[in-house]
CSV table of C-alpha atoms in Angstrom, one decimal:
chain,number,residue,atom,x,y,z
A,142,UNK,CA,-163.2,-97.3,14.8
A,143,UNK,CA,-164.1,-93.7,14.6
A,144,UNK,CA,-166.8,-92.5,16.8
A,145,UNK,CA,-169.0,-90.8,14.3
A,146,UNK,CA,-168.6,-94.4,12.3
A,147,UNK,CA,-170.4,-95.8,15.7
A,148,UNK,CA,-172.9,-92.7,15.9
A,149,UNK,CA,-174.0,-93.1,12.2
A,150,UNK,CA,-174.1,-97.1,12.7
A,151,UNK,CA,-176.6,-96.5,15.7
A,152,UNK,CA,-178.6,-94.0,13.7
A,153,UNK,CA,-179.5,-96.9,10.9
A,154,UNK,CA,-179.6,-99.5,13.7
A,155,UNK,CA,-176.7,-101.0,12.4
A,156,UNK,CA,-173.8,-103.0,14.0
A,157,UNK,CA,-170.5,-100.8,12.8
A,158,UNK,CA,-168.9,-103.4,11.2
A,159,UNK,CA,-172.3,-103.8,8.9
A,160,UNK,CA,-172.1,-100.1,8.4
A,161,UNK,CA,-169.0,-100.0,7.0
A,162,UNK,CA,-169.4,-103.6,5.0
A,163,UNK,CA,-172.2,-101.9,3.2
A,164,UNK,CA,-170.8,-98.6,2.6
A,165,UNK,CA,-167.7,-100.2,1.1
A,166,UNK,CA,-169.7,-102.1,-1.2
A,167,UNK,CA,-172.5,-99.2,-1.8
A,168,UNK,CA,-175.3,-101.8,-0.7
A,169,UNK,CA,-176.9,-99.2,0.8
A,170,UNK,CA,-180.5,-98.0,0.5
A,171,UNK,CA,-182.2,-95.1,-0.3
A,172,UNK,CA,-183.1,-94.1,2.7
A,173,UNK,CA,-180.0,-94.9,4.8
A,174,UNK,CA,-178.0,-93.3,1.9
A,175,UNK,CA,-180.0,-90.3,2.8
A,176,UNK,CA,-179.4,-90.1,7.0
A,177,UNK,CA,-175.5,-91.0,5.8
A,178,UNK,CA,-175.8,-87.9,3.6
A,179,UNK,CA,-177.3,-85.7,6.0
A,180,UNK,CA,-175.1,-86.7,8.7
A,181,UNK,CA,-172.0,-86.0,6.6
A,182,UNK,CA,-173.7,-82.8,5.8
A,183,UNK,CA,-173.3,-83.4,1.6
A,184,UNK,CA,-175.1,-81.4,-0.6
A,185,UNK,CA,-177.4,-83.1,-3.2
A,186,UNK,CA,-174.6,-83.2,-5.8
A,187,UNK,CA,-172.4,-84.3,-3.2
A,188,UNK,CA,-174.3,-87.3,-2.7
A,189,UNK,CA,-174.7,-87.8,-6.6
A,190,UNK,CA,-170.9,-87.6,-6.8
A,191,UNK,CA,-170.5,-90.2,-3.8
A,192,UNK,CA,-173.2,-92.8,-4.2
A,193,UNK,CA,-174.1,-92.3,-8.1
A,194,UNK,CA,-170.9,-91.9,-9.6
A,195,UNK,CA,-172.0,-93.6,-13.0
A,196,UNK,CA,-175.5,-92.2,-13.0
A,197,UNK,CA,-174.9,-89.4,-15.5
A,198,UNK,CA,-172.7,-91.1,-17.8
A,199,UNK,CA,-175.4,-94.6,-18.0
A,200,UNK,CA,-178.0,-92.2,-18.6
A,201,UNK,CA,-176.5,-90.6,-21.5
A,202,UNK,CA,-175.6,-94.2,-22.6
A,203,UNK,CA,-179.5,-95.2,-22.5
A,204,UNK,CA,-180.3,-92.0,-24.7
A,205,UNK,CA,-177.7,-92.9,-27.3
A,206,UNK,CA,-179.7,-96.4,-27.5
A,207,UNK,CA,-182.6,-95.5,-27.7
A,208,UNK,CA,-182.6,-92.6,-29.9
């Protein structure tokens, strides 16, 4: 396991092996989504491309329903 893994775990008073279950499965929330994104040092769209990758294209599929 990489030691940064363990690091970022700690920060979100995680166990590792929880870190990495919910980062798998994107059953992260906001706000550990947002220490994971700092740490990596994303920028905003960064983080859109990497935890939102549907957001865009559902929200253009909610405007063509309801207009």
């Amino acid at each position: 396991m990489c030691p940064s893994t363990v690091k970022l775990a700690k920060i979100l008073r995680l166990t590792p092996e929880e870190f990495i279950e919910k980062y798998k499965t994107n059953k992260l929330n906001l706000g550990q989504i947002a220490v994971t994104a700092n740490f990596m040092d994303l920028s905003m769209e960064q983080t859109m491309k990497k935890f939102f990758p549907d957001f865009m294209y559902r929200r253009s599929v909610i405007r063509k329903e309801r207009g």
